[in-house]
PDB file of C-alpha atoms in Angstrom:
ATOM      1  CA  UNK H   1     104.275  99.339 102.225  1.00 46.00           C
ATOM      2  CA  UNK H   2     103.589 103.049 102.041  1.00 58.00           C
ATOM      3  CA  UNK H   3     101.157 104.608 104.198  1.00 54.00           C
ATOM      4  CA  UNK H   4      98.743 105.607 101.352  1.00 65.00           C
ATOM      5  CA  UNK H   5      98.398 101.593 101.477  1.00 64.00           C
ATOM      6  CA  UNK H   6      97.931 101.120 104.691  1.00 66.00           C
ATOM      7  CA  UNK H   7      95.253 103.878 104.925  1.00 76.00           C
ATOM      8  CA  UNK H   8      92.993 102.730 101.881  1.00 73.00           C
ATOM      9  CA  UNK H   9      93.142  99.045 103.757  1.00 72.00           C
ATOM     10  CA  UNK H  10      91.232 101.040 106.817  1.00 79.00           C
ATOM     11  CA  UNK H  11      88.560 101.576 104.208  1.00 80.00           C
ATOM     12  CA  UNK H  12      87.356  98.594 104.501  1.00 76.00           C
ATOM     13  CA  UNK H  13      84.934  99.336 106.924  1.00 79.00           C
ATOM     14  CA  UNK H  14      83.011 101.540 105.185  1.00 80.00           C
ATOM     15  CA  UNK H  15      81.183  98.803 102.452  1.00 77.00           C
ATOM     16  CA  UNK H  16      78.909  97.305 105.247  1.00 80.00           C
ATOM     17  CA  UNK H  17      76.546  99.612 105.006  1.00 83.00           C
ATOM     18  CA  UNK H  18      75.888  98.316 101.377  1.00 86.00           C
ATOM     19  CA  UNK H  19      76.836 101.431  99.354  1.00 86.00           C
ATOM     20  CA  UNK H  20      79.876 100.932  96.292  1.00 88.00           C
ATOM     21  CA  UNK H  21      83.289 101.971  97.666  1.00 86.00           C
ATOM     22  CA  UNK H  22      85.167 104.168  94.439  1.00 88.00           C
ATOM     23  CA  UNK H  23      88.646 105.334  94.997  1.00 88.00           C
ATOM     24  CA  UNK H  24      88.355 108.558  92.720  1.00 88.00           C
ATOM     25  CA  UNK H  25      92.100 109.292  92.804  1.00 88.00           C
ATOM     26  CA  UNK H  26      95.272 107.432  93.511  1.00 90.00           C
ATOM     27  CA  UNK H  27      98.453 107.477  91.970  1.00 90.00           C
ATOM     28  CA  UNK H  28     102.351 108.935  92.495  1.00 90.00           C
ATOM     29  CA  UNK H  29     104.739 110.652  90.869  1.00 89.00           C
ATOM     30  CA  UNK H  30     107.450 108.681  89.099  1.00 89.00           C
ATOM     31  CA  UNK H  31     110.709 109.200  90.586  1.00 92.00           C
ATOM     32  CA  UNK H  32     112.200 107.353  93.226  1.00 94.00           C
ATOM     33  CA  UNK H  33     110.751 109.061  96.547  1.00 92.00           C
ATOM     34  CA  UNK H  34     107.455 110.284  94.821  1.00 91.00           C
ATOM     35  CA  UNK H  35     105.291 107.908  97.097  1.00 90.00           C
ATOM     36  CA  UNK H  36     106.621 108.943 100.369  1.00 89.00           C
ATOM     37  CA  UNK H  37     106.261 112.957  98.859  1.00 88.00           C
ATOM     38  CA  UNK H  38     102.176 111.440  98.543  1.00 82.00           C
ATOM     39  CA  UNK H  39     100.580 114.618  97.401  1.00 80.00           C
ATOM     40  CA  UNK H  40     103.541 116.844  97.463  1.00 85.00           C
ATOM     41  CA  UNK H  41     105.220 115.180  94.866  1.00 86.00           C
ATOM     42  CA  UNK H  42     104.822 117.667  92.802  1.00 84.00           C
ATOM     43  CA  UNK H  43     106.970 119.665  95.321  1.00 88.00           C
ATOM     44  CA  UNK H  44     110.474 118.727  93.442  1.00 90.00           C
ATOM     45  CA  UNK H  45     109.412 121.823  91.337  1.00 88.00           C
ATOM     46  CA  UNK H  46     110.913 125.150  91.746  1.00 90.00           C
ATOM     47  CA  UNK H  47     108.386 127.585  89.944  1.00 87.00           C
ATOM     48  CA  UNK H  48     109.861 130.580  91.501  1.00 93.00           C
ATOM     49  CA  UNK H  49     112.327 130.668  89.152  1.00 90.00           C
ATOM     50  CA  UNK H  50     111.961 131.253  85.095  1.00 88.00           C
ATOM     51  CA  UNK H  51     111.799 129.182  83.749  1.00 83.00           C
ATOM     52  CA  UNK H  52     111.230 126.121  86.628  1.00 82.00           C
ATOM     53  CA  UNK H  53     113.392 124.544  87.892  1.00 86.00           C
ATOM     54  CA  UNK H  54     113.793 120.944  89.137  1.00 87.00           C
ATOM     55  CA  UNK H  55     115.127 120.867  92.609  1.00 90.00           C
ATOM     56  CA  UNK H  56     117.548 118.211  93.452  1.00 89.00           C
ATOM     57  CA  UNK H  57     118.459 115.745  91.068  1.00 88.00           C
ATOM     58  CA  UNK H  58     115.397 113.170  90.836  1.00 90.00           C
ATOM     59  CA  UNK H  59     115.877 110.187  88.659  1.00 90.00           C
ATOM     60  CA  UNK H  60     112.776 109.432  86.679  1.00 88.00           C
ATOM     61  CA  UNK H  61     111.598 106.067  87.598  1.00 91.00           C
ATOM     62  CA  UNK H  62     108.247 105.023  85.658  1.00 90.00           C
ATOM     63  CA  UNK H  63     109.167 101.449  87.885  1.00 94.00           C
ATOM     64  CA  UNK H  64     108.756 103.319  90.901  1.00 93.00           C
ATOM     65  CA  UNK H  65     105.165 104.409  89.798  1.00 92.00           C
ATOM     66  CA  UNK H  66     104.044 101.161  88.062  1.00 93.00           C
ATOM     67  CA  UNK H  67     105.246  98.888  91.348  1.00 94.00           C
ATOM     68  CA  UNK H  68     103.403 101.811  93.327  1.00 92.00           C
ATOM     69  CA  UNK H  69     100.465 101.720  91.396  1.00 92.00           C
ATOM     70  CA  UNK H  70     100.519  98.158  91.194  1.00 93.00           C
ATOM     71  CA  UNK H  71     100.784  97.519  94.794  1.00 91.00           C
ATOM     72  CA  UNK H  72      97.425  99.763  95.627  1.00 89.00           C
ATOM     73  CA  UNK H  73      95.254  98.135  92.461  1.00 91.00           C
ATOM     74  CA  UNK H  74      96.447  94.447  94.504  1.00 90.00           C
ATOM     75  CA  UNK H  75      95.050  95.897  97.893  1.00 86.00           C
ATOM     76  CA  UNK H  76      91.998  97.757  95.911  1.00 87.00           C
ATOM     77  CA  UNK H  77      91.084  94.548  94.613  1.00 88.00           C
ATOM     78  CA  UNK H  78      91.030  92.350  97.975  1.00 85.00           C
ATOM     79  CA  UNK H  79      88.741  94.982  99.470  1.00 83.00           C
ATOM     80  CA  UNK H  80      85.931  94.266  96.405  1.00 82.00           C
ATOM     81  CA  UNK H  81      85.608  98.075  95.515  1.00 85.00           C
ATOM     82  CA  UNK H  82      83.368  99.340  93.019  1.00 89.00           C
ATOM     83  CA  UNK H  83      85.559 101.426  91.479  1.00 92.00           C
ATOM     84  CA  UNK H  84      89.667 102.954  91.281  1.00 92.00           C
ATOM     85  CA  UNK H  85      90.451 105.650  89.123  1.00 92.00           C
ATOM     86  CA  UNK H  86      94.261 106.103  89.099  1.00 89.00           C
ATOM     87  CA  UNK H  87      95.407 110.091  88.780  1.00 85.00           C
ATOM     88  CA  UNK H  88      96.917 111.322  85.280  1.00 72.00           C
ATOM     89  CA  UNK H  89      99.976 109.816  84.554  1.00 64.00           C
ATOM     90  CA  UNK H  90     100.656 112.857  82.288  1.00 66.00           C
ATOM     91  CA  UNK H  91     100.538 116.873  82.754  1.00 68.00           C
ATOM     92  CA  UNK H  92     100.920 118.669  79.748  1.00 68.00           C
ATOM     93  CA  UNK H  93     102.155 121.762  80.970  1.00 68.00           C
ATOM     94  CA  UNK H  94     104.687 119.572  83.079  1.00 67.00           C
ATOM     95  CA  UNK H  95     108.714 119.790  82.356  1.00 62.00           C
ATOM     96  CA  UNK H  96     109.652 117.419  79.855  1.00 64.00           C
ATOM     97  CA  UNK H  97     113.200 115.854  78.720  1.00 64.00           C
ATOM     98  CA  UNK H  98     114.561 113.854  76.342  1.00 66.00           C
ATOM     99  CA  UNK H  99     116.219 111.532  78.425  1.00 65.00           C
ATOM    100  CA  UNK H 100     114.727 108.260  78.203  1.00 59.00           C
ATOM    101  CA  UNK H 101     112.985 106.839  81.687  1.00 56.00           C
ATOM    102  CA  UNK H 102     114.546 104.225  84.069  1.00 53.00           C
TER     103      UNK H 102
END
């Protein structure tokens, strides 16, 4: 269990006072690792160079997200929230390949 999960389970508390709970972003990056970067996912990026470049070599793993993402929507809906609204799975201006995902 990441600790993005275990966090959003300490929310819990907060419907007593009778006001709708929204998550208004969750999500990871797809690549196996993305949901321990949490918000620096992003971070395998090197746009210091021209063009970017990817550091590493990070497989692209579209299971990694969906078992992610799946995982948080399962503790979303035991807590009875109003609302999740997962982040873009997509950036346009994002590198791109041809090779087909995992």
């Amino acid at each position: 269990m990441s600790l993005t999960a275990v966090s959003f389970r300490e929310l819990k508390q907060y419907p007593r006072w009778g006001k709708p709970l929204a998550i208004t972003e969750f999500g990871t990056c797809a690549y196996p690792g993305g949901p321990e970067a949490g918000g620096m996912g992003w971070g395998i990026v090197d746009y210091d160079r021209e063009p970017p470049e990817t550091k590493g070599n990070p497989v692209r793993s579209e299971r990694v997200q969906a078992e992610y993402v799946g995982g948080l929507l399962d503790v979303f809906a035991s807590m009875g929230l109003y609302a999740a609204m997962a982040f873009e799975f997509i950036s346009a201006d994002a590198r791109t390949t041809r090779t087909p995902p995992a």
